[in-house]
Every structure is written in structure tokens, then in C-alpha cells.
PDB file of C-alpha atoms (C1' of nucleotides) in Angstrom:
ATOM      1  CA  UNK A  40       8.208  21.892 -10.902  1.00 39.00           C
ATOM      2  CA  UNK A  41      10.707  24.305  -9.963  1.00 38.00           C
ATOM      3  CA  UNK A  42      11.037  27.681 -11.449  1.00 35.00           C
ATOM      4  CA  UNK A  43      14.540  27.061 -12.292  1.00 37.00           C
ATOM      5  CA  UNK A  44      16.657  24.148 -13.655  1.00 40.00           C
ATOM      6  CA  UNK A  45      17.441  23.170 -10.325  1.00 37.00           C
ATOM      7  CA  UNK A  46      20.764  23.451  -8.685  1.00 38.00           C
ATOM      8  CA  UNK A  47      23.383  24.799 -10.986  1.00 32.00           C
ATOM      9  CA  UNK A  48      25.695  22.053 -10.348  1.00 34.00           C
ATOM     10  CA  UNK A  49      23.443  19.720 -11.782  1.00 36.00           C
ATOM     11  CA  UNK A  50      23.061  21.542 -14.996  1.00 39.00           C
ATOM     12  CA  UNK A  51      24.690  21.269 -18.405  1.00 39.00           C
ATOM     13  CA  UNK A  52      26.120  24.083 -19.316  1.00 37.00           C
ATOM     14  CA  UNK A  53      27.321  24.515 -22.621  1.00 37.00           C
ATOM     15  CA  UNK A  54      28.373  28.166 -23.223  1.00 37.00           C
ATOM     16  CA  UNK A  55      27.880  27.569 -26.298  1.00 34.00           C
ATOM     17  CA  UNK A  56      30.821  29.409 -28.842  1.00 38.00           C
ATOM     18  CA  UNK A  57      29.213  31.933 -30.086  1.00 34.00           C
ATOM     19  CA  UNK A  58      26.270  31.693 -32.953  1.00 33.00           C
ATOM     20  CA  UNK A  59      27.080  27.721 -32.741  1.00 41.00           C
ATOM     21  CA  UNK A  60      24.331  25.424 -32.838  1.00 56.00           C
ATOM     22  CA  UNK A  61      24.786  23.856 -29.472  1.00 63.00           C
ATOM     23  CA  UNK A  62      21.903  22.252 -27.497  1.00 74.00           C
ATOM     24  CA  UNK A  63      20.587  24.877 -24.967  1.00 76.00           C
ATOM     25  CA  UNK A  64      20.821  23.745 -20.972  1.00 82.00           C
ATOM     26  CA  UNK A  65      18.610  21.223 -20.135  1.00 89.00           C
ATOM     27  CA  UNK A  66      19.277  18.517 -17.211  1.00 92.00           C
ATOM     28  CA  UNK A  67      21.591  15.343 -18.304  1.00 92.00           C
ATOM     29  CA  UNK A  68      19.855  12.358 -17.996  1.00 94.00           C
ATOM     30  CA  UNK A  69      20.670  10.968 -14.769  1.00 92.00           C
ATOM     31  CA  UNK A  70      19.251  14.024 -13.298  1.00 92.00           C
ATOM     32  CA  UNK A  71      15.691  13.332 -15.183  1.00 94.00           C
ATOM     33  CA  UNK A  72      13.300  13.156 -12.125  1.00 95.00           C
ATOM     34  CA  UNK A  73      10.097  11.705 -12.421  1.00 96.00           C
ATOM     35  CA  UNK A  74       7.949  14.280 -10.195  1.00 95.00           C
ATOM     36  CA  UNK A  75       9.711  17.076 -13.103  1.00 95.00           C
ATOM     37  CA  UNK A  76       8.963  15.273 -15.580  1.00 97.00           C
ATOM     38  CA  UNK A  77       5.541  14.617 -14.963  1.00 97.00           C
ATOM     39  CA  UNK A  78       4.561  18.105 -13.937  1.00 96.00           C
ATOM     40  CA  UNK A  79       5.887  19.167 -17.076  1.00 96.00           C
ATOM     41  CA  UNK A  80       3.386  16.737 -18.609  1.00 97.00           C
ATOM     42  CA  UNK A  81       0.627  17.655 -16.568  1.00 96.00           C
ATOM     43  CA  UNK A  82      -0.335  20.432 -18.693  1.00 94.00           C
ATOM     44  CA  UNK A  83      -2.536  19.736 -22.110  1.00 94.00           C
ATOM     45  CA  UNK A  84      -0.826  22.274 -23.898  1.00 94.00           C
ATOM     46  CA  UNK A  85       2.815  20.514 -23.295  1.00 95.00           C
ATOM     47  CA  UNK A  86       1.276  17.288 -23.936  1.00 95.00           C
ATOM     48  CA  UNK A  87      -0.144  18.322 -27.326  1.00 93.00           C
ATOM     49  CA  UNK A  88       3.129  19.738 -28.417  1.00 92.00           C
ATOM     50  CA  UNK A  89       5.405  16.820 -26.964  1.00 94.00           C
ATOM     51  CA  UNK A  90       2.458  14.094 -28.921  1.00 93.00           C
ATOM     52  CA  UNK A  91       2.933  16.167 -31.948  1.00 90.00           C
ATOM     53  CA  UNK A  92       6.783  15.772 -32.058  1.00 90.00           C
ATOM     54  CA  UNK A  93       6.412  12.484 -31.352  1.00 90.00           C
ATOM     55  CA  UNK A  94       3.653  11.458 -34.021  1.00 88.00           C
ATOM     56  CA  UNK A  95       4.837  13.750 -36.811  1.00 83.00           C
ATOM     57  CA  UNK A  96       8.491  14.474 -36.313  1.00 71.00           C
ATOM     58  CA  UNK A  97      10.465  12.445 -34.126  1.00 52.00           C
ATOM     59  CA  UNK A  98      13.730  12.813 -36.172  1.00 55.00           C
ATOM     60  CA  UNK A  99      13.939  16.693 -36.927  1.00 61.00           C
ATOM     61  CA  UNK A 100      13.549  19.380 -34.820  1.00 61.00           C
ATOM     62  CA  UNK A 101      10.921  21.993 -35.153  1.00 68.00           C
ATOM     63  CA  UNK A 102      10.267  25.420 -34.737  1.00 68.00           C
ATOM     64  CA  UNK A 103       8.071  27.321 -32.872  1.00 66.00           C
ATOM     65  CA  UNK A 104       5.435  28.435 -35.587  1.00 72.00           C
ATOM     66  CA  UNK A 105       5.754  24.700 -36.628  1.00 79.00           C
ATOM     67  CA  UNK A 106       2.978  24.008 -34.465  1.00 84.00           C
ATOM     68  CA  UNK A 107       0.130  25.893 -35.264  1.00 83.00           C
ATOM     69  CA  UNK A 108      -0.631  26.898 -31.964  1.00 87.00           C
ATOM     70  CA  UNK A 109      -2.620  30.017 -31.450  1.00 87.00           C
ATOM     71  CA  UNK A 110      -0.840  31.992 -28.611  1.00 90.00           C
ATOM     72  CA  UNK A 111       0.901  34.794 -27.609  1.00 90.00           C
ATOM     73  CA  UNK A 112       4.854  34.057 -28.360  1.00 89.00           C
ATOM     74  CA  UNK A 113       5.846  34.818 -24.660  1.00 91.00           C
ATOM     75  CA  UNK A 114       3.425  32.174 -23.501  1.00 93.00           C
ATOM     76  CA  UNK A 115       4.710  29.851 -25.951  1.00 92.00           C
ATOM     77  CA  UNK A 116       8.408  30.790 -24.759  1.00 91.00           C
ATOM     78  CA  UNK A 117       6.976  29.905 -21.453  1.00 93.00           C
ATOM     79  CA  UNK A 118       5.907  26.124 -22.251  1.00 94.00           C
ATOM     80  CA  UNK A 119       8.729  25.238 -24.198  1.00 92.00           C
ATOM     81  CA  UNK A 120      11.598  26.237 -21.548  1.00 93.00           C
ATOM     82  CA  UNK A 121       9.786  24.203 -18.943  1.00 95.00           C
ATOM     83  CA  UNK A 122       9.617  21.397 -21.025  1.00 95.00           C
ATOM     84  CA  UNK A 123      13.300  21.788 -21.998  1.00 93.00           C
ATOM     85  CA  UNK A 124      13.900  22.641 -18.052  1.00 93.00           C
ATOM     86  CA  UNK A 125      12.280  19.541 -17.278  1.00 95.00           C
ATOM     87  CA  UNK A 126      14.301  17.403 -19.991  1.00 95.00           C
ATOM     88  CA  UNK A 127      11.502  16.364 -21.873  1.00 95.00           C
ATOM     89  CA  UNK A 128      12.807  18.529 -25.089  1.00 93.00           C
ATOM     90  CA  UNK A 129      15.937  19.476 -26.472  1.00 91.00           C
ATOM     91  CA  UNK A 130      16.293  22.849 -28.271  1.00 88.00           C
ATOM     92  CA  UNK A 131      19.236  23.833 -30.794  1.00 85.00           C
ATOM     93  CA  UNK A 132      19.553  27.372 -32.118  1.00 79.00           C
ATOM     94  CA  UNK A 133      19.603  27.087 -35.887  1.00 75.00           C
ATOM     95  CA  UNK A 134      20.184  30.526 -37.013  1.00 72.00           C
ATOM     96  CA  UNK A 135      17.062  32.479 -36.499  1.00 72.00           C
ATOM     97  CA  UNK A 136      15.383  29.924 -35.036  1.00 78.00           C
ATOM     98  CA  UNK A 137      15.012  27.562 -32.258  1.00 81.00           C
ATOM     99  CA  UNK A 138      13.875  24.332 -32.771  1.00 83.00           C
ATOM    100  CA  UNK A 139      12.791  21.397 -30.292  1.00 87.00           C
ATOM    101  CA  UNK A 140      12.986  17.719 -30.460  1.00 88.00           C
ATOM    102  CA  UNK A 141      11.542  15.087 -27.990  1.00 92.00           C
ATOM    103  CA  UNK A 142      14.870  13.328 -26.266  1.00 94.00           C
ATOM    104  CA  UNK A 143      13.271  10.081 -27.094  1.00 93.00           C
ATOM    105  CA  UNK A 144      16.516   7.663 -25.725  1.00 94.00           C
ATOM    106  CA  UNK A 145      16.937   9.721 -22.709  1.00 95.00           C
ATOM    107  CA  UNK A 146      13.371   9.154 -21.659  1.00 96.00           C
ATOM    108  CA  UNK A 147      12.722   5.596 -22.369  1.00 96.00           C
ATOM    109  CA  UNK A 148      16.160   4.967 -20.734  1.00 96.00           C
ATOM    110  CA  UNK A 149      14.372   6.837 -17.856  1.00 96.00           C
ATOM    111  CA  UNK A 150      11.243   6.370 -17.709  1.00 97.00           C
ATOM    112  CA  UNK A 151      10.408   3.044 -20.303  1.00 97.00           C
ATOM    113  CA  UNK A 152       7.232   3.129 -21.849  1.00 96.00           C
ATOM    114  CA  UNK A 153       6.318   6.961 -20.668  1.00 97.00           C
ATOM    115  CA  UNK A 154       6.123   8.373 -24.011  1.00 96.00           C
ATOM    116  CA  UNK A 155       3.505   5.510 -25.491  1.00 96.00           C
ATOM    117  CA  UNK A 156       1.515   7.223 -23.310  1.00 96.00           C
ATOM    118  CA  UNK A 157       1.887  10.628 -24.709  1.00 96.00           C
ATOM    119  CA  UNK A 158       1.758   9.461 -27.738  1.00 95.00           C
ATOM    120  CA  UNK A 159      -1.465   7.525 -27.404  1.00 95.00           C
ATOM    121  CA  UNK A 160      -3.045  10.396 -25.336  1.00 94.00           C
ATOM    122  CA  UNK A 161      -5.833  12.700 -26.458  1.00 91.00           C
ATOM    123  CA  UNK A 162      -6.566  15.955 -26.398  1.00 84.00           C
ATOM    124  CA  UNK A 163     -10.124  16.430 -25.351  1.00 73.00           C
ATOM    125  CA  UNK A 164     -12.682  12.989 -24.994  1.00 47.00           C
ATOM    126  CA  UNK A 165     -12.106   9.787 -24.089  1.00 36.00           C
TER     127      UNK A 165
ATOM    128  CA  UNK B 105      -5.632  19.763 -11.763  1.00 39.00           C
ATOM    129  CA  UNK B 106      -9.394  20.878 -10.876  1.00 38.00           C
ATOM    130  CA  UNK B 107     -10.040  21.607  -7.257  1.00 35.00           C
ATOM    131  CA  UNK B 108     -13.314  19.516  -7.775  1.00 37.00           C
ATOM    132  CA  UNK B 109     -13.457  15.839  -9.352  1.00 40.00           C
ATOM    133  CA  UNK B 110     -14.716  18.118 -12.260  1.00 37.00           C
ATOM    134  CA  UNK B 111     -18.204  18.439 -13.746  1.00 39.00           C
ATOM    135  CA  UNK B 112     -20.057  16.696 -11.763  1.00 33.00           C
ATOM    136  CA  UNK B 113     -21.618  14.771 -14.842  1.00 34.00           C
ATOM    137  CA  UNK B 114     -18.597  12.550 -15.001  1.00 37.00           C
ATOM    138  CA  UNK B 115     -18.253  11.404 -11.741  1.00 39.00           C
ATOM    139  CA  UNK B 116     -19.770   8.344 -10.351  1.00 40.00           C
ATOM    140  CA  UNK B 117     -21.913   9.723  -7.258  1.00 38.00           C
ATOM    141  CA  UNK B 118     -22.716   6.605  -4.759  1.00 38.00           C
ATOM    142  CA  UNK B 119     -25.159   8.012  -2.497  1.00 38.00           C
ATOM    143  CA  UNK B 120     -23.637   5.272  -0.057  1.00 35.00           C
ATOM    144  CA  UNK B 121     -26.583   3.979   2.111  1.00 40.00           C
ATOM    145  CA  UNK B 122     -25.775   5.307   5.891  1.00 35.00           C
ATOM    146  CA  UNK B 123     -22.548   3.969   7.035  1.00 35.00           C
ATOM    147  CA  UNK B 124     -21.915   1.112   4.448  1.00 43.00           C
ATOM    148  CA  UNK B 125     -18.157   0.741   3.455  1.00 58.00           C
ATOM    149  CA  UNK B 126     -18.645   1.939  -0.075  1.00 64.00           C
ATOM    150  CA  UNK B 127     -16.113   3.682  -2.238  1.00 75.00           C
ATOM    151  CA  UNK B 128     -15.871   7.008  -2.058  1.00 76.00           C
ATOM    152  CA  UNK B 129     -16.773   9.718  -5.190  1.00 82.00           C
ATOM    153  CA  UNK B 130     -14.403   9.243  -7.714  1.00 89.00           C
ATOM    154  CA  UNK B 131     -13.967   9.244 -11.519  1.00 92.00           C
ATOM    155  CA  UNK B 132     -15.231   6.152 -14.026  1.00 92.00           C
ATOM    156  CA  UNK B 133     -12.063   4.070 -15.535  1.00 94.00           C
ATOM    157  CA  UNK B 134     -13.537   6.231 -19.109  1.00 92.00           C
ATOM    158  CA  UNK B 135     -12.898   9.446 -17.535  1.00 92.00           C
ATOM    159  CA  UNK B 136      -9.344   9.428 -16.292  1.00 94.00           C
ATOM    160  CA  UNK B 137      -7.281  11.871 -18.168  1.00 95.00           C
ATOM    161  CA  UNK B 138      -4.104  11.749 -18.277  1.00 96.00           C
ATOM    162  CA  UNK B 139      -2.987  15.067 -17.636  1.00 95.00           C
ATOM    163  CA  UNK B 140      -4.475  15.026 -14.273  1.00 95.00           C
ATOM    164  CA  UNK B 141      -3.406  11.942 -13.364  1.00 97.00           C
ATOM    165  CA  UNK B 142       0.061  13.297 -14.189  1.00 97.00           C
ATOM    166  CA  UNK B 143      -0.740  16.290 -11.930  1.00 96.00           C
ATOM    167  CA  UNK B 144      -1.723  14.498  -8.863  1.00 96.00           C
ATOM    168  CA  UNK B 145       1.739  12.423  -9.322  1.00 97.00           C
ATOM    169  CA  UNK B 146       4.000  15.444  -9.538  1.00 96.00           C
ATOM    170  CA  UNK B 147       4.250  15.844  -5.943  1.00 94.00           C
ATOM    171  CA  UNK B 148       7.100  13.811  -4.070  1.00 94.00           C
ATOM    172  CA  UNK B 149       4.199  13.407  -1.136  1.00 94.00           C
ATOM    173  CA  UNK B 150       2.044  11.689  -3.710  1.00 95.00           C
ATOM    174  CA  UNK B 151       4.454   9.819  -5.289  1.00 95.00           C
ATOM    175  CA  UNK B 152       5.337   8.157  -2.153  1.00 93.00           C
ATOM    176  CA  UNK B 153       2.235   7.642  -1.008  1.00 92.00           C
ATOM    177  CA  UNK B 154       1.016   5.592  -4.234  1.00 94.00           C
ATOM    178  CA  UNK B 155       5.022   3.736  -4.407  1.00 93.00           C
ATOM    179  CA  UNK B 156       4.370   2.944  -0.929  1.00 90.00           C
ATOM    180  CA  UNK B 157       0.889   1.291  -1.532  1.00 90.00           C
ATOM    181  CA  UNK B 158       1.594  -0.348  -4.242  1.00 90.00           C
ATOM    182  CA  UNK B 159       5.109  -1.830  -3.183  1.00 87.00           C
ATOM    183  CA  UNK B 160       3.872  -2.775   0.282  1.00 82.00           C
ATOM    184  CA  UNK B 161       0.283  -3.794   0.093  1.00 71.00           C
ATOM    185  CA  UNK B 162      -1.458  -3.885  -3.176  1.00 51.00           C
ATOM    186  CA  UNK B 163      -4.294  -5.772  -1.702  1.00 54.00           C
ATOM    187  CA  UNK B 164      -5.349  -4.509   1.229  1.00 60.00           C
ATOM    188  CA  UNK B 165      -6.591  -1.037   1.800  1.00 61.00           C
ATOM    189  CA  UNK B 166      -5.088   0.937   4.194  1.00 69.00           C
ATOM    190  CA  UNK B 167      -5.665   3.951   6.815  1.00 70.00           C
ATOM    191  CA  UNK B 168      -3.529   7.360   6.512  1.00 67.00           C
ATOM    192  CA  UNK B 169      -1.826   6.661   9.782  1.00 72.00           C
ATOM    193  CA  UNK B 170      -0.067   3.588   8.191  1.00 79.00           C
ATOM    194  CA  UNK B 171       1.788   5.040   5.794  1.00 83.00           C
ATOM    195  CA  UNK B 172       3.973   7.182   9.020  1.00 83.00           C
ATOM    196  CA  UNK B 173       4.071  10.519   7.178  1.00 87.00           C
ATOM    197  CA  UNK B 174       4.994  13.430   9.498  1.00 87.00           C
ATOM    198  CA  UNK B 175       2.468  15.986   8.088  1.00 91.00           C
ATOM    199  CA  UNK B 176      -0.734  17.479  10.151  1.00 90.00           C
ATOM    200  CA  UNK B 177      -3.920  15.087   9.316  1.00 89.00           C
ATOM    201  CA  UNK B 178      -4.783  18.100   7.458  1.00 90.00           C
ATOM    202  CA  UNK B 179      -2.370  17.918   4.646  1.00 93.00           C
ATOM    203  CA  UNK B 180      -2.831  14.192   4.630  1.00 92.00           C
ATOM    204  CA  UNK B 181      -6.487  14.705   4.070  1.00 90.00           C
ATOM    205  CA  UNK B 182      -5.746  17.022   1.153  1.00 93.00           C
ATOM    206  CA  UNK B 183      -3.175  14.879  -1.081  1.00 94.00           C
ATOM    207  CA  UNK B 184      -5.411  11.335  -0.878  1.00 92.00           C
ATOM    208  CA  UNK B 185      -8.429  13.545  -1.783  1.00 93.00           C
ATOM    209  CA  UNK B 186      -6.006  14.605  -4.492  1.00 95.00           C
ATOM    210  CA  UNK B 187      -5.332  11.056  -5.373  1.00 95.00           C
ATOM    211  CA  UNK B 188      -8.503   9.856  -5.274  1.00 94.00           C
ATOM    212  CA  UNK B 189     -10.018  12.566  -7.318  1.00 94.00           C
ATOM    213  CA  UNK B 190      -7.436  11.968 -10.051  1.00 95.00           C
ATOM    214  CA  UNK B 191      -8.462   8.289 -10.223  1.00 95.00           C
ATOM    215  CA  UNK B 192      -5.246   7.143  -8.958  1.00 96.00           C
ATOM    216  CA  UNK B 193      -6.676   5.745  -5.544  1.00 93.00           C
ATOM    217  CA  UNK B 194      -9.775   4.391  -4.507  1.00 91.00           C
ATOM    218  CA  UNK B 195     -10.931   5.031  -0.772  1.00 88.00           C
ATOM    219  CA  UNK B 196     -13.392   2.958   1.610  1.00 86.00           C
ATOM    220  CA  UNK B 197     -15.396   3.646   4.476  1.00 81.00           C
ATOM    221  CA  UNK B 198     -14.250   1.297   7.648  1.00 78.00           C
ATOM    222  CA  UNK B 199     -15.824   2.456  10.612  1.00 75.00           C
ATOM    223  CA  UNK B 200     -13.642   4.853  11.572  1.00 75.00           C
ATOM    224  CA  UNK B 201     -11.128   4.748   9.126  1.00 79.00           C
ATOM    225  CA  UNK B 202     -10.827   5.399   5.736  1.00 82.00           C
ATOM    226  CA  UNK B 203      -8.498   3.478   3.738  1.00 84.00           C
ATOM    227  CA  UNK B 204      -6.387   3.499   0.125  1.00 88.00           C
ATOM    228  CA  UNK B 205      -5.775   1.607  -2.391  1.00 89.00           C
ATOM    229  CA  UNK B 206      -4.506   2.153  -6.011  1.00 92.00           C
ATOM    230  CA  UNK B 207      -6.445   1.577  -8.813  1.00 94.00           C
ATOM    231  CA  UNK B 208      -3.707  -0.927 -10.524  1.00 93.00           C
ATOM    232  CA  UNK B 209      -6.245  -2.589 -12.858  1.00 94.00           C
ATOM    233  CA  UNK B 210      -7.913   0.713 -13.661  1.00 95.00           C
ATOM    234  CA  UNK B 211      -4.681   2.700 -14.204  1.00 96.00           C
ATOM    235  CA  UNK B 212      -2.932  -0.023 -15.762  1.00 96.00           C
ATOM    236  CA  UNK B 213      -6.078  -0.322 -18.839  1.00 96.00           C
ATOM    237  CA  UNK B 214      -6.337   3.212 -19.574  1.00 96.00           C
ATOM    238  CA  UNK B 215      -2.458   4.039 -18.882  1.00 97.00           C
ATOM    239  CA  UNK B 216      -0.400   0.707 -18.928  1.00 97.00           C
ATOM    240  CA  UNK B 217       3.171   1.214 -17.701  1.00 96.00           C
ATOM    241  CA  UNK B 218       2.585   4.027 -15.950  1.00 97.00           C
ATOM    242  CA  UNK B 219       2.323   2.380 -12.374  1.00 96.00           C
ATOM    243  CA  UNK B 220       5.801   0.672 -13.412  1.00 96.00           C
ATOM    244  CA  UNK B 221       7.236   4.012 -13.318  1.00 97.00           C
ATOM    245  CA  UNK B 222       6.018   4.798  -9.718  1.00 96.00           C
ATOM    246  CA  UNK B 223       6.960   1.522  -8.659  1.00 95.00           C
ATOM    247  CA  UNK B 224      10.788   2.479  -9.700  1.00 95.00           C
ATOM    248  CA  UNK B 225      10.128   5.910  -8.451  1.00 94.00           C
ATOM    249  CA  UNK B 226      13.054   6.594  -5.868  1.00 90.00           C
ATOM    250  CA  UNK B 227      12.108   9.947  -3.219  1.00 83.00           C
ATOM    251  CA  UNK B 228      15.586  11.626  -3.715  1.00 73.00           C
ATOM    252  CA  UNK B 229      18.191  10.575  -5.700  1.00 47.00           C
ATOM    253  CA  UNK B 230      19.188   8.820  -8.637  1.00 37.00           C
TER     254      UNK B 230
ATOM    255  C1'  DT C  90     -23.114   8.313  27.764  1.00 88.12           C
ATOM    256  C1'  DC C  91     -18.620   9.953  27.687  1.00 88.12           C
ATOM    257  C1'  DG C  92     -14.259  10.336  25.991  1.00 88.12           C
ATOM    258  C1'  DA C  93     -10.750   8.847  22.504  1.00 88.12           C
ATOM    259  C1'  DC C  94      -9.741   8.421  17.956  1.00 88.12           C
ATOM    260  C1'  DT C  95      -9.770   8.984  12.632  1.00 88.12           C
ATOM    261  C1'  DG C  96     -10.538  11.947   9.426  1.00 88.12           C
ATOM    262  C1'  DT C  97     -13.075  16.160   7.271  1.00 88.12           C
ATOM    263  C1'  DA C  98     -14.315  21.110   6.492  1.00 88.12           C
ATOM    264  C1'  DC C  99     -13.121  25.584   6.369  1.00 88.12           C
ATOM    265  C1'  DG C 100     -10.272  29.293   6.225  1.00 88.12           C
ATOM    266  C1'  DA C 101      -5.843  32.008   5.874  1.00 88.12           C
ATOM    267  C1'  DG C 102      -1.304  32.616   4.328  1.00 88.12           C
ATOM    268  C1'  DT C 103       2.018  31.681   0.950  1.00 88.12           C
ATOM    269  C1'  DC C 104       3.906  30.278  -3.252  1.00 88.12           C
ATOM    270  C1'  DT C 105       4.182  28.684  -7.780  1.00 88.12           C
ATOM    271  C1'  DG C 106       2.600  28.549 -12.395  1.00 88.12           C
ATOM    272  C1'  DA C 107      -0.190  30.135 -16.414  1.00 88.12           C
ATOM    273  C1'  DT C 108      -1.175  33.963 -19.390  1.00 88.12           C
ATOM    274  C1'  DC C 109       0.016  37.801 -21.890  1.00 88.12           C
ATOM    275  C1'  DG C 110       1.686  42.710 -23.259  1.00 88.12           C
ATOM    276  C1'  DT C 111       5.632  45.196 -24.132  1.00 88.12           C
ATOM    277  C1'  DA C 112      10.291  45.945 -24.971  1.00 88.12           C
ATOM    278  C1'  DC C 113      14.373  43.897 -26.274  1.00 88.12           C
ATOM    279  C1'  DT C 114      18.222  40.793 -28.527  1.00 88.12           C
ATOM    280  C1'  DG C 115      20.155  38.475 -32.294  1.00 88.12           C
ATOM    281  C1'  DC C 116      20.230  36.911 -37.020  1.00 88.12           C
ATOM    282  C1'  DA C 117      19.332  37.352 -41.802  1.00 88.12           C
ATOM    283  C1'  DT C 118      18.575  39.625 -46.156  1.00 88.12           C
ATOM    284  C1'  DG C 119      18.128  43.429 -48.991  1.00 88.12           C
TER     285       DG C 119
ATOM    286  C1'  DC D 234      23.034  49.812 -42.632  1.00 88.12           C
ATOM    287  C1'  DA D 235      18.141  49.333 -42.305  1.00 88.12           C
ATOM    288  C1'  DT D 236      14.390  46.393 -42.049  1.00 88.12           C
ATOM    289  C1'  DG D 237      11.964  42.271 -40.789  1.00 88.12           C
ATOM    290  C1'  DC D 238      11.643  38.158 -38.263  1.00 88.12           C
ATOM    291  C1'  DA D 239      12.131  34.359 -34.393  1.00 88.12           C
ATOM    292  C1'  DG D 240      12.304  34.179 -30.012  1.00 88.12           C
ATOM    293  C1'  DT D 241      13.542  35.954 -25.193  1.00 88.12           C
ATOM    294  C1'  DA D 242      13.245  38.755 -20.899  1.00 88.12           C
ATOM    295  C1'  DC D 243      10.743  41.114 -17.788  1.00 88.12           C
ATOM    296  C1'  DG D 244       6.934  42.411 -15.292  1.00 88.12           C
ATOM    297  C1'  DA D 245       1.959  42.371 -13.997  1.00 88.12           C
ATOM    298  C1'  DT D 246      -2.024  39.839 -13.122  1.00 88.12           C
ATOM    299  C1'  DC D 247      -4.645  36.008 -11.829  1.00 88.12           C
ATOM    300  C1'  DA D 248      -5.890  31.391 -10.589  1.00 88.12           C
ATOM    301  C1'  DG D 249      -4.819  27.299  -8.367  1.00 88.12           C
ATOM    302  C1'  DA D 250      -2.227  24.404  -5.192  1.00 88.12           C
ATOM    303  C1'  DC D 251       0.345  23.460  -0.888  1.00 88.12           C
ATOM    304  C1'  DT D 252       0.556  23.871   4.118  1.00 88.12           C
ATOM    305  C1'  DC D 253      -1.438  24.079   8.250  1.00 88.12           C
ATOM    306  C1'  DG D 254      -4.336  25.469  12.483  1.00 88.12           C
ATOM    307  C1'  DT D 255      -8.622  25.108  14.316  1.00 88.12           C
ATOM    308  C1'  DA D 256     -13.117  23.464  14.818  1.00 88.12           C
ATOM    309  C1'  DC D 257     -16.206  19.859  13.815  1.00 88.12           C
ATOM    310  C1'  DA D 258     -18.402  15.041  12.550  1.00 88.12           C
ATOM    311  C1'  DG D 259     -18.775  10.241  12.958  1.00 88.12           C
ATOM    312  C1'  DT D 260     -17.545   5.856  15.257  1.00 88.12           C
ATOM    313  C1'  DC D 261     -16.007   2.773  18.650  1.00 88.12           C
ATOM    314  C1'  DG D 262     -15.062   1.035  23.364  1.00 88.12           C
ATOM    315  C1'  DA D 263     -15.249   1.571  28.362  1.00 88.12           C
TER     316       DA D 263
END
DNA sequence: TCGACTGTACGAGTCTGATCGTACTGCATG
DNA sequence: CATGCAGTACGATCAGACTCGTACAGTCGA
């Protein structure tokens, strides 16, 4: 997984008129790649969060503190960007906050039948 | 992903009686998780190397020479210990060889569709 | 028995990612 | 305008993975 979005050029960038809820860059989805993708999946804590949209969201976005999940905010900052970076989320800034939704079409388009697994993953045992 | 299979409690140990091909240490169907079979499937190498065997053999095993990758033996040793220890592939003992395979009945019962996605896996572009 | 061959083990160097503290920005509400 | 809040940016630290060279082990055929 790359540090970065990737190449600029392959980037949307929306600049976004000022205070405007606009999505946040993320990769369009003919630029999904499956090696991203997965790494971005590869770590339990993204899985649990991208399950949880999935299984108790799916049509609203969420916030951060939505989750529940006991960490520092800059680590949290950290997960969610490379999910976003990896196109597996998309993140709108609703006033204060910003809030994250699974891009469910894009990634079945994709990558068909990716997210059953998520969704049917769990977090510890068999 | 663990630098070991993981505790060593979960992985089937086959003391392999002196030179018989048997399969090599690797994790039960119960115990593949999906997060590190994500992992070991983030990396383009990988990626290729399970497309590959599953597009152009699926039912024979074969060596690491076959497969025409341009990388010191080395680095080939680490990434199909990599697979194997995920659970992806399964690797055999012949004389001198050792050979792949994927576990497509394994993979496909714990994580069905998943080996779909690596089939339609493309190494660059879209 | 002696190479030739396949693959491993081990180690070093390098790089990326995960984690987190601290300081900061931007928005909202009083 | 001042305060509080959501979230980011930046930097440091640390662990793990990737890459590869070198040395070694096991097997097969001449």
C-alpha cells in the first residue's frame, strides 16, 4: 500500500468550494486496484470498522466517535485515510465532522462478492 | 501478517517420515483468517504467483522455477513461504523440488469468491 | 563418490506501516 | 469573540516485511 494516493494524475481532486460538503480525494473507480485494496483490508482494525459500516449502516455515513473504538484520534485519522486512500471508504465533511461510508457499488462493480466477505468475517475465533 | 505460521498450537505439524512427499507445515482450513490471507495477497509478486497457478495449472503442483520470475531463489523462497503460511498454497516434497498449489477447495469454503477475484486480477492496469 | 541442481537458512540493509503524543486548523455555539 | 469540539498534520518510535547475497542442505544422475 503506498503511502500516498498514488500518482496525482490518477486522483480525484475536488477542491472542494469552500466549507462544501464534497467527498474528500479518494481514487475513481477504475483506478481501484486489488493489491490496494486488499492491503487496506489486511488489517483487523480496518476490517472491523469497514464490517461495521456494512452491518449497521450501509446507507448513512458515520463519524469517527461512531465507532466506539478505543484509540488515540491520530491513530484513528491514520486508518481511516488509508482506507479512503485505498477506495474502500468515502468521507464527506459535514460541518464539524467527517463521516465515512463503505462505496458499496464501486466495489462490487470491482471486486464482486469482496465485501460478503467482510461482512461475514470475524473478529477474533473461528 | 506473523513472521511465523503463528502459535504453534494451530498449525498442523506433520513430522513427515524421512523424505516422503508430504505437505509441508501449514494452517487447518478452521484457522485461516482472513486478514492474513488478505496480507499475503497484497503483494503484486503474490498475486501473480497464485493467478498464475490457478489460471494455468490448478491440478498439478508445480516447482518455483516454472513460474519464470526474475527474482534471486531467495526472494522466491520468502513469498511461497508467505503463501503457504497464510493458507493460500499448499507445498510438497518431490525429490528435489518443492512444488505449489492453491488451496481452491480450502479457500473457496472458508472465503468463497475470493479466488474469483485473483483469477480476474490483472498485474498493471485496468 | 562427485558434481549439478533445487531450494532453505541466516543475516544485513532498507523501507513501509502502525502507534501515539503534541500542536494545530476549522467549525459551531454561547 | 471566546470556548469547546472533531479531526488533521507532523514527527518520533518501533515492529515487521521486502530484497538480496552468501553459505548450506538434500537429492539425483553420471
Amino acid at each position: 500500500m503506498p503511502s500516498t494516493v498514488g500518482p496525482l494524475s490518477a486522483v480525484k481532486v475536488l477542491p472542494e468550494p469552500a466549507g462544501l460538503p464534497g467527498p474528500l480525494p479518494e481514487p475513481a473507480v477504475e483506478d481501484l486496484r486489488l493489491e490496494t485494496v486488499l492491503g487496506a483490508l489486511s488489517d483487523p482494525l480496518r476490517l472491523l470498522i469497514v464490517r461495521k459500516l456494512l452491518l449497521e449502516s450501509e446507507q448513512f455515513d458515520h463519524p469517527c466517535g461512531w465507532f466506539g473504538i478505543d484509540r488515540p484520534k491520530s491513530s484513528l485519522t491514520h486508518h481511516f485515510k488509508a482506507l479512503r486512500e485505498a477506495g474502500v471508504t468515502r468521507q464527506r465533511q459535514y460541518g464539524l465532522e467527517r463521516r465515512s461510508h463503505v462505496r458499496v457499488a464501486d466495489l462490487n462493480a470491482r471486486f464482486p462478492g469482496l465485501l460478503d466477505l467482510v461482512a461475514a468475517w470475524t473478529p477474533d475465533a473461528p
